[in-house]
Every structure is written in structure tokens, then in C-alpha cells.
């Protein structure tokens, strides 16, 4: 493949396409910026990589490895948008992916990279969306796949990963260290760890931005709100808009908002304290489990992007997350709590005057509500009862 | 709208676009066959109705009512196909829809019909996929939505429906009668019941066939295997292929196979017994809950289509359903058990010589595996354990 990577921390060029973090400063790596690319003509059944081939260093789109990821709906949320005084509000529904989260985009790119770089195994460290995604694409590619999870993961969370036949290892020890340990162990082994902010996973996340631009006919919204966990998806989306801007496809870059939950908000805390670095967040706890990452490996880079671009960064309360999840469902989109943080933050930002009346916004809805059904117990869900005989009367009551 | 419907039983023309079954013989109704239609040019963000507008009697595609349904991936299943000796095998992954099942196609068509016919409420009788779908689209359209479910439905099944804010009524009484009762009650009320074989729901299901034709560049596979519950989806897909054939878009119609589970196979039983009519199936019980319909309202029509066209119809064992579900996951597609019956039937048909070596087939995979996670307990799912210190050794074991 012969692509060089660039360190997001020190800016060094790294001429090892297999590298996952900077050998110098340990910063996350990324692909060089692509300028002058063009999305291809619209072709039935094309993969994301085929459509955006100018933006990936791959020889071919590897349709044989695709499960049909991406090309997700951008759904107009008219009721909510109107209530918030916005000119337009959309939800980018990533729950319509093959394993029902945005992770599939980066997993496909990561698997192609792994195969083109000569790996015979892939793996990841995850407890949820990413584990299922890597297991599914490993199965599709016929690659041995290793999923590392924490020792305490309950059986009902293991099921959706184990179904795909991946090798699942429950690891006893500090789960936070597992991300770094996996990178260290991968060095001497032939396992491509497609972790949360691996360069090609982040490259795959750019396609969310590319698609939003295309779906809005190359105009851009004022705001794009993105739930932040490890930081890889935020980095990818930021890069995607920037590349389309530098390629002359859009005339400005939208303002991005990095959103976390109050119960685990290491990036927001560093931003508000004016710290140069993101520190570990003690005792994280939030209903938005999928973004409960106390020490995000790309946190510093998200912080830098937000500061340099004058973007925004905020955390939201548990109650507001549940309320937002319900409000999105009432517009037809049942998302996981970690996705609903985007709407919760938008509402707060409108209230605070940061997002202004008449502006437009896109919510990145990262995954399906079916991913976390334990949440039903926290909602006030109601139903009525009737007999068959009295059903007519029940229907006549409005 | 001014469209006439046609009875699938007696062939009578019914000039009431609000009718749900034949006033004469009580047979299910359908839209008149469309000949000479053409799919429109490919446009970003178009709805199914916009793309196939020649095939729907709607004045416009109502993008405002869409959640981005349809346009689901047709995934090549190379490993499975090869093991079965087929030239090609594909899975049409309907789990990538907005509420994660094929129902969204017909629900969109049903909601547009309801609005164009002047209804102010919609509803359905369902315990699963269809209930969630109608609740979601009702929410999107801002319509009062009534979902009728059986009294015994457990809380965890109510959650994914109730989240959308629909009016949910648990009805005490024979659940099988509820379908017919709802039609009767709907007559004097302004509720459009978009039930399992409502004319416009069936019309929406045609788009599965249209898409398969487009995705295969207007060639068709030898076989298309379809799980059968009420029979509406089978009818829609059959009609879709026929219309594309009559419109000169494909040069033959594939052979369809109607698939049920041994534990609830009223159509297969009638077929094998040579009965003219489908009778009630006593004490149904199968892991494929989503197709556990003991008295399918479009069963007679499925039976007639299979006989008249020389197609096929078969039931599969519980063990084979679970095995097929696992095999599909091992190719990257985690589907609900009711979808896996298609693969189970294909394997049986290959073994019996009905599907021949070198032929091609499409499996219609109706819904997401996340819809029914209780099934994990019935699979032999395994994992390993390791400490952080011994993880390297664990990874070195292959």
C-alpha cells in the first residue's frame, strides 16, 4: 500500500503503515490529508471505499469484504427542529448499519488495511458496538478475529459478539490498560488491532461527513453534534469535512460540537479547566455506556481540534439524555442513549444561546436503541388494557 | 387517490381504496398489476416511493414521512454458497432498515395511503416487528397510532414499541381473532389498520424484489427463499418480480420458496395435503417467533401462487433454524431466527436435489438478530479467560 502516516500530536511523519500510535510521542496517527478528491458517480451496490476511492489509499474497494455499511439515512427532524427554533434539523442514523452502529465504516477500512498490509489476524478491545462490528467483518473476511473484553462483561453483552464466531477473551485486570497493552502485544504478533482510534478506523469515519455533504447537496449545516468516547469518530468526521472543504466541494466547514455525558466527561473537563491534556476521569458512570471512556486515547486531539477551530464541547445530564432518547423516538428514531447525548447538548446550547434561532444542525446518531434495552426500565412507558369485547369503546376514547 | 383494488380470491374489482379485504369473499385485496413501469434515475436521498413511483398510485414520494427505509444491502455469501455448491448466494439484509425489519417498506406505503385517503389515525395488530415499525412511522408522521397486542406480551417486548409514543392496548381475548376484529372495528372509525397483508403494505414489499433485480443488474437468481408468516411479504415479493418481468426489465421470474418452521407451518401442511385452503395450525411453537402465525390471513393466496407457478414450499426443524442462524452470523450477518429459516430450507433443498448444483439463490433476511436476544441461551457460545499478564501467551495459542 505504501502510505505514510502522520502523528496528530507531534506532526512527525511515520513511514510504517502498520503503526498504530507515534513511536516518538505516543500520539494517535492519521492518514495524510486528501485534497482534490471527488466522490465517484453513483453506482448501485458500490461500497463506501469504492464511492470515495480518491480518499483511501487502497488498490480496490474490496466489495467482497463489505456487508453494505454506510449510505445511512439523513432524516429530517421537523418537529424537534421547529420546537428548537432551528431552520433545519437532521439525524444521521448510523443505527441502519450492518451491525447497527457507525463502527462498521471504520471496521471495513481497517480490515482492508489489515489484509493489504499482510496481517492474518484482526482484533479489537471493546465491550460493545466495536466488538460486534470487528467480529462481524472478521467473519465476513474469513480472518481469525480476537476480541478482548473486560472480565466483568455479562453474558447478555457477550452474546451479540460471540454469535459471529470470533475468539472472545475476557481479560482480568485494569480494563483501561487493555487498549495500550493490546497495541504493545500486537507489535510482535500478526494481529491488526482495529481499536477505537486506529488510523484506518478514523479514516473510515470520514465517510459520515462526506455523506452528510452529499445528502445536503454540498451545502453544510451550521452545527454537527457528535458524541465523544475515545475520540476517533470525532476526529474522522472533522477530517472529512475539512477534506471536502479543501477539495472545493463545500464552501465552509460546519462548527462541530463534541458531546459527553456528565458522568464521564474527561474532554469537556480539560476544555473547561483550560488544561493542555485530557486526564483520567475517576468513577465514570452514565446511562450512555457506549461513550463511557474515562481516558480517551484521542482525547487530546479532540481538545486541540475544538480549541483551534473555535468549536464547542459540552457535557449533558443523565436526565437530559433519557429525555432526548425519548424525543428522538417520538420522531421515529430509536437510538441508544450514547447517541441521544447529541440532542441533549443541542437543547442546552439553544437554551444558552450558543446555537442561534434560524441555524441548522445535524445530530450524529451513532447506534441503534436495540443495543441497550435495559434502558426501558428508566423510561415511563405506558399501555392500556382492554377486552376484545370492549375494544371498540377503547378505540373511541381519544 | 382513486385507485381500485382487486381481490386475490375471487378476482372482483373493489372500488373502495380504503377496503382491506374483499366485501364479497373476504379474500385479501391488492393493487392492480403495474406493467411498463421503470425505476427512476438514481438520486441521493430519494425514498423508495420516489424511486419506484411508476409502481405506486401516489401523487408524491412524501420524503417528509420517510425514515430512510429500503435500499438494503444484498450481501454475497461466498463461503456458504461454495459449501452448498451454488454458483452464487446472496442475503438481502432487511435488518438494515430504520426499525430493523422489512416491515418499514410496507409501513411507509401504508402511511402515505392513510394520509391520502383522509385517515387521521393509523394502527396495527402485532407483537413485534410490525408494531415497532408502525409506531415509528406514526410518530414520524405525527399521526395518532394505535398498536393492539395480546394480553400476555411481556414488558421487554413492549419497550421497543412503547418508546415511539404510540397508544399501546393489551387486549384480553383470542389473539388470532384480533386481526379480523381490528378490520371490523376500523370500518366505522377513522383508523387505517396497516396489518400484515393490508394492500398497501403488500405493495411496499414489492420493492424488495425491485431492489434485488437492480442490485443484480437486471438478472435474476434461480431461487428466492422467503420466510412466510401472514403471507403478505411473500405476495409482495412475488408481485414485484412479476411486474418487472411484465415490464420487460427482467427476462424471467425466479422460483420462489415459501418457508415456515415445523412448529408453525399451516401453509406447508395445506400444500402437502393438497388442500385448497389453509387451516388453523394448533399449538404453534417455534424459536422463529416472528413467523409464528397459526392462521395466516394471506395463506390461501401464498398456496395458490406456489401451486400455479410450480414454486416450492417447505418447513424446517428447530435445530436447523438455530444452526442456520449461527452460520449466517459466521458470514457477518446476525439475523433473527425467523430470517434464518430461509437458509435452513435452502440447505434441505440442496440435500434433496430440488436446488441444483450451480444454481443461484437469494435469501430474504427479514430482520435483525437484536430483535430476539433470548436466543443466545440456545447457542453454544464460548469465550476464554486470561489475565493481563498472561494475555501474550493466550494470543500466541492459535
Short mmCIF file of C-alpha atoms in Angstrom, two decimals, chain A residues 24-302:
data_model
loop_
_atom_site.label_atom_id
_atom_site.label_comp_id
_atom_site.label_asym_id
_atom_site.label_seq_id
_atom_site.Cartn_x
_atom_site.Cartn_y
_atom_site.Cartn_z
CA UNK A 24 8.07 9.30 19.21
CA UNK A 25 5.35 10.93 21.35
CA UNK A 26 2.75 8.12 21.52
CA UNK A 27 0.15 10.37 19.86
CA UNK A 28 -2.56 8.87 17.64
CA UNK A 29 -1.68 8.60 13.96
CA UNK A 30 -3.73 9.54 10.93
CA UNK A 31 -3.66 9.33 7.16
CA UNK A 32 -2.29 12.38 5.31
CA UNK A 33 -4.96 14.93 4.38
CA UNK A 34 -6.51 14.31 0.97
CA UNK A 35 -7.08 17.38 -1.20
CA UNK A 36 -8.68 17.34 -4.64
CA UNK A 37 -10.68 14.15 -4.29
CA UNK A 38 -14.13 13.72 -5.84
CA UNK A 39 -16.85 11.24 -4.94
CA UNK A 40 -17.37 8.85 -7.85
CA UNK A 41 -20.56 8.58 -9.87
CA UNK A 42 -23.43 6.92 -8.06
CA UNK A 43 -23.36 3.17 -8.76
CA UNK A 44 -25.79 0.55 -7.39
CA UNK A 45 -24.21 -1.68 -4.79
CA UNK A 46 -20.93 0.23 -4.55
CA UNK A 47 -19.02 0.13 -1.24
CA UNK A 48 -18.04 3.24 0.72
CA UNK A 49 -14.46 2.66 -0.31
CA UNK A 50 -15.43 2.48 -3.99
CA UNK A 51 -17.52 5.64 -3.79
CA UNK A 52 -14.81 7.64 -2.02
CA UNK A 53 -11.82 5.90 -3.59
CA UNK A 54 -9.92 9.18 -4.08
CA UNK A 55 -9.80 9.45 -0.30
CA UNK A 56 -8.44 5.99 0.51
CA UNK A 57 -5.02 4.56 -0.37
CA UNK A 58 -6.48 1.20 -1.34
CA UNK A 59 -5.95 -0.50 -4.68
CA UNK A 60 -9.57 -1.61 -4.82
CA UNK A 61 -12.86 -1.24 -2.97
CA UNK A 62 -12.98 -4.90 -1.89
CA UNK A 63 -16.69 -5.39 -2.33
CA UNK A 64 -16.08 -8.97 -1.16
CA UNK A 65 -15.36 -7.67 2.36
CA UNK A 66 -18.37 -5.36 2.53
CA UNK A 67 -21.54 -6.01 4.47
CA UNK A 68 -23.23 -2.98 2.92
CA UNK A 69 -22.09 -0.45 5.55
CA UNK A 70 -22.67 3.30 5.28
CA UNK A 71 -25.02 5.25 3.00
CA UNK A 72 -27.19 5.70 6.09
CA UNK A 73 -30.30 7.91 6.10
CA UNK A 74 -30.14 11.60 6.96
CA UNK A 75 -33.58 12.01 8.48
CA UNK A 76 -35.24 15.39 8.73
CA UNK A 77 -36.46 16.02 12.28
CA UNK A 78 -39.06 18.67 11.55
CA UNK A 79 -40.98 18.60 14.82
CA UNK A 80 -37.93 18.87 17.04
CA UNK A 81 -36.24 21.40 14.78
CA UNK A 82 -39.27 23.66 14.84
CA UNK A 83 -39.63 23.46 18.62
CA UNK A 84 -35.98 24.48 18.97
CA UNK A 85 -36.37 27.38 16.54
CA UNK A 86 -33.91 25.93 14.03
CA UNK A 87 -34.20 26.36 10.28
CA UNK A 88 -33.43 22.65 9.81
CA UNK A 89 -32.52 19.69 11.98
CA UNK A 90 -31.41 16.28 10.73
CA UNK A 91 -30.41 12.99 12.34
CA UNK A 92 -27.71 10.89 10.66
CA UNK A 93 -28.99 7.42 11.53
CA UNK A 94 -25.95 5.18 11.95
CA UNK A 95 -28.16 2.52 13.54
CA UNK A 96 -29.01 1.42 9.99
CA UNK A 97 -25.54 -0.13 9.52
CA UNK A 98 -24.94 -3.91 9.22
CA UNK A 99 -24.07 -4.29 12.92
CA UNK A 100 -26.23 -1.29 13.84
CA UNK A 101 -23.57 1.30 14.68
CA UNK A 102 -21.18 3.71 12.92
CA UNK A 103 -18.28 1.38 13.77
CA UNK A 104 -18.83 -0.62 10.57
CA UNK A 105 -17.38 2.16 8.41
CA UNK A 106 -14.04 2.14 10.18
CA UNK A 107 -14.02 -1.61 10.56
CA UNK A 108 -14.27 -2.13 6.80
CA UNK A 109 -11.38 0.30 6.21
CA UNK A 110 -9.40 -1.40 9.00
CA UNK A 111 -9.94 -4.88 7.57
CA UNK A 112 -8.85 -3.81 4.07
CA UNK A 113 -5.76 -2.18 5.59
CA UNK A 114 -5.02 -5.34 7.60
CA UNK A 115 -5.23 -7.55 4.51
CA UNK A 116 -3.24 -5.18 2.29
CA UNK A 117 -0.56 -4.97 4.98
CA UNK A 118 -0.23 -8.72 5.26
CA UNK A 119 -1.86 -9.38 8.61
CA UNK A 120 -3.54 -12.76 9.08
CA UNK A 121 -5.49 -11.81 12.21
CA UNK A 122 -7.52 -8.84 13.36
CA UNK A 123 -8.72 -7.82 16.78
CA UNK A 124 -10.08 -5.09 18.99
CA UNK A 125 -10.56 -4.04 22.59
CA UNK A 126 -14.21 -3.20 23.19
CA UNK A 127 -17.28 -4.08 25.19
CA UNK A 128 -19.94 -3.18 22.72
CA UNK A 129 -20.50 -1.70 19.27
CA UNK A 130 -16.92 -2.04 18.10
CA UNK A 131 -16.57 -5.64 19.29
CA UNK A 132 -19.65 -6.74 17.37
CA UNK A 133 -18.51 -4.84 14.29
CA UNK A 134 -14.99 -6.28 14.22
CA UNK A 135 -16.33 -9.78 14.90
CA UNK A 136 -18.78 -9.48 12.00
CA UNK A 137 -16.25 -8.18 9.48
CA UNK A 138 -13.64 -10.70 10.63
CA UNK A 139 -16.22 -13.43 9.94
CA UNK A 140 -17.04 -11.96 6.53
CA UNK A 141 -13.33 -11.81 5.62
CA UNK A 142 -12.64 -15.29 6.96
CA UNK A 143 -9.93 -13.86 9.25
CA UNK A 144 -9.15 -15.15 12.71
CA UNK A 145 -10.55 -12.44 14.98
CA UNK A 146 -9.67 -11.77 18.61
CA UNK A 147 -11.96 -9.65 20.77
CA UNK A 148 -10.63 -8.57 24.17
CA UNK A 149 -13.25 -7.65 26.75
CA UNK A 150 -13.16 -6.90 30.46
CA UNK A 151 -13.63 -9.77 32.91
CA UNK A 152 -16.94 -8.44 34.23
CA UNK A 153 -18.84 -8.29 30.93
CA UNK A 154 -22.20 -10.02 31.49
CA UNK A 155 -23.41 -12.88 29.33
CA UNK A 156 -26.09 -10.83 27.57
CA UNK A 157 -23.39 -8.48 26.27
CA UNK A 158 -21.20 -11.38 25.15
CA UNK A 159 -23.95 -12.93 23.00
CA UNK A 160 -24.08 -10.38 20.16
CA UNK A 161 -20.28 -10.61 19.85
CA UNK A 162 -19.87 -14.36 20.26
CA UNK A 163 -22.55 -15.15 17.63
CA UNK A 164 -20.13 -14.15 14.86
CA UNK A 165 -17.69 -16.85 15.93
CA UNK A 166 -14.82 -14.57 16.93
CA UNK A 167 -12.33 -15.66 19.58
CA UNK A 168 -13.50 -13.80 22.68
CA UNK A 169 -11.10 -13.36 25.60
CA UNK A 170 -12.29 -12.00 28.94
CA UNK A 171 -9.27 -10.30 30.47
CA UNK A 172 -8.83 -9.97 34.23
CA UNK A 173 -7.03 -6.70 35.03
CA UNK A 174 -7.36 -2.95 34.56
CA UNK A 175 -9.63 -2.54 31.52
CA UNK A 176 -8.24 0.91 30.78
CA UNK A 177 -4.76 -0.58 30.32
CA UNK A 178 -6.04 -3.15 27.87
CA UNK A 179 -6.13 -0.67 24.97
CA UNK A 180 -2.41 0.12 25.37
CA UNK A 181 -1.50 -3.46 26.23
CA UNK A 182 -3.16 -4.65 23.01
CA UNK A 183 -1.03 -2.25 20.95
CA UNK A 184 2.13 -3.43 22.70
CA UNK A 185 1.25 -7.10 22.27
CA UNK A 186 0.33 -6.51 18.63
CA UNK A 187 3.86 -5.30 17.82
CA UNK A 188 5.41 -8.78 17.84
CA UNK A 189 2.35 -10.55 16.55
CA UNK A 190 0.43 -10.55 13.29
CA UNK A 191 -2.75 -9.12 14.76
CA UNK A 192 -4.08 -5.84 13.36
CA UNK A 193 -5.84 -4.25 16.32
CA UNK A 194 -8.56 -2.06 14.83
CA UNK A 195 -9.09 -0.15 18.06
CA UNK A 196 -11.21 2.93 18.65
CA UNK A 197 -8.78 5.47 17.15
CA UNK A 198 -6.69 3.28 14.85
CA UNK A 199 -5.67 5.31 11.77
CA UNK A 200 -7.80 3.41 9.27
CA UNK A 201 -10.81 3.29 11.57
CA UNK A 202 -10.64 7.09 11.81
CA UNK A 203 -10.24 7.23 8.02
CA UNK A 204 -13.46 5.25 7.70
CA UNK A 205 -15.33 7.67 9.97
CA UNK A 206 -14.66 10.48 7.48
CA UNK A 207 -17.35 8.98 5.27
CA UNK A 208 -20.01 10.19 7.73
CA UNK A 209 -19.02 13.77 6.84
CA UNK A 210 -18.71 13.00 3.12
CA UNK A 211 -22.22 11.55 3.09
CA UNK A 212 -23.75 14.44 5.02
CA UNK A 213 -22.29 16.84 2.42
CA UNK A 214 -23.68 14.78 -0.43
CA UNK A 215 -27.08 14.35 1.22
CA UNK A 216 -27.35 18.12 1.69
CA UNK A 217 -26.30 18.74 -1.92
CA UNK A 218 -22.91 20.11 -0.88
CA UNK A 219 -24.26 22.72 1.48
CA UNK A 220 -23.31 22.30 5.13
CA UNK A 221 -25.27 22.82 8.34
CA UNK A 222 -24.17 25.38 10.91
CA UNK A 223 -23.59 22.69 13.52
CA UNK A 224 -22.76 18.99 13.68
CA UNK A 225 -23.10 17.40 17.12
CA UNK A 226 -21.03 14.29 17.81
CA UNK A 227 -20.96 12.01 20.87
CA UNK A 228 -17.35 11.58 22.01
CA UNK A 229 -15.89 8.48 23.63
CA UNK A 230 -12.33 7.55 22.51
CA UNK A 231 -12.38 10.50 20.11
CA UNK A 232 -11.75 8.61 16.89
CA UNK A 233 -15.14 9.24 15.33
CA UNK A 234 -14.97 12.96 16.10
CA UNK A 235 -11.52 13.14 14.52
CA UNK A 236 -12.72 11.31 11.43
CA UNK A 237 -15.79 13.48 10.91
CA UNK A 238 -13.74 16.67 11.44
CA UNK A 239 -11.21 15.45 8.89
CA UNK A 240 -13.93 14.52 6.43
CA UNK A 241 -15.47 17.98 6.37
CA UNK A 242 -12.02 19.57 6.15
CA UNK A 243 -11.03 17.42 3.17
CA UNK A 244 -14.24 18.20 1.29
CA UNK A 245 -13.65 21.90 2.04
CA UNK A 246 -10.02 21.80 0.90
CA UNK A 247 -11.14 19.88 -2.20
CA UNK A 248 -13.53 22.70 -3.07
CA UNK A 249 -16.65 20.58 -2.65
CA UNK A 250 -18.17 22.68 0.18
CA UNK A 251 -17.61 26.36 0.87
CA UNK A 252 -17.23 26.18 4.63
CA UNK A 253 -16.70 23.68 7.40
CA UNK A 254 -19.56 23.36 9.93
CA UNK A 255 -18.93 24.01 13.61
CA UNK A 256 -18.57 20.72 15.43
CA UNK A 257 -19.70 20.09 18.97
CA UNK A 258 -18.02 17.31 20.98
CA UNK A 259 -20.58 15.92 23.40
CA UNK A 260 -20.06 13.77 26.50
CA UNK A 261 -22.18 12.72 29.48
CA UNK A 262 -21.71 14.48 32.83
CA UNK A 263 -20.95 11.06 34.27
CA UNK A 264 -17.88 10.63 32.05
CA UNK A 265 -16.65 13.89 30.54
CA UNK A 266 -12.84 13.93 30.57
CA UNK A 267 -12.53 16.01 27.37
CA UNK A 268 -15.11 18.58 28.46
CA UNK A 269 -13.44 18.90 31.87
CA UNK A 270 -10.00 19.51 30.32
CA UNK A 271 -11.55 22.05 27.94
CA UNK A 272 -13.27 23.95 30.74
CA UNK A 273 -10.22 23.86 33.01
CA UNK A 274 -8.01 25.09 30.19
CA UNK A 275 -5.76 22.03 30.56
CA UNK A 276 -3.47 21.19 27.66
CA UNK A 277 -4.08 17.46 28.20
CA UNK A 278 -7.04 15.24 28.98
CA UNK A 279 -6.70 13.46 32.33
CA UNK A 280 -8.33 10.29 33.57
CA UNK A 281 -11.95 10.67 34.73
CA UNK A 282 -12.49 8.85 38.02
CA UNK A 283 -15.51 6.65 38.73
CA UNK A 284 -17.27 7.12 35.39
CA UNK A 285 -20.95 6.27 35.39
CA UNK A 286 -23.57 7.09 32.79
CA UNK A 287 -26.55 5.54 31.03
CA UNK A 288 -24.66 6.38 27.83
CA UNK A 289 -22.44 3.30 28.28
CA UNK A 290 -21.14 3.31 24.73
CA UNK A 291 -19.30 6.59 25.39
CA UNK A 292 -18.20 5.83 28.95
CA UNK A 293 -14.45 6.05 28.28
CA UNK A 294 -12.61 7.58 31.26
CA UNK A 295 -9.30 8.09 29.44
CA UNK A 296 -9.95 8.60 25.73
CA UNK A 297 -6.87 7.75 23.65
CA UNK A 298 -7.66 10.53 21.15
CA UNK A 299 -8.90 12.96 23.80
CA UNK A 300 -6.01 15.39 23.39
CA UNK A 301 -6.57 15.58 19.68
CA UNK A 302 -10.30 16.30 20.10
#
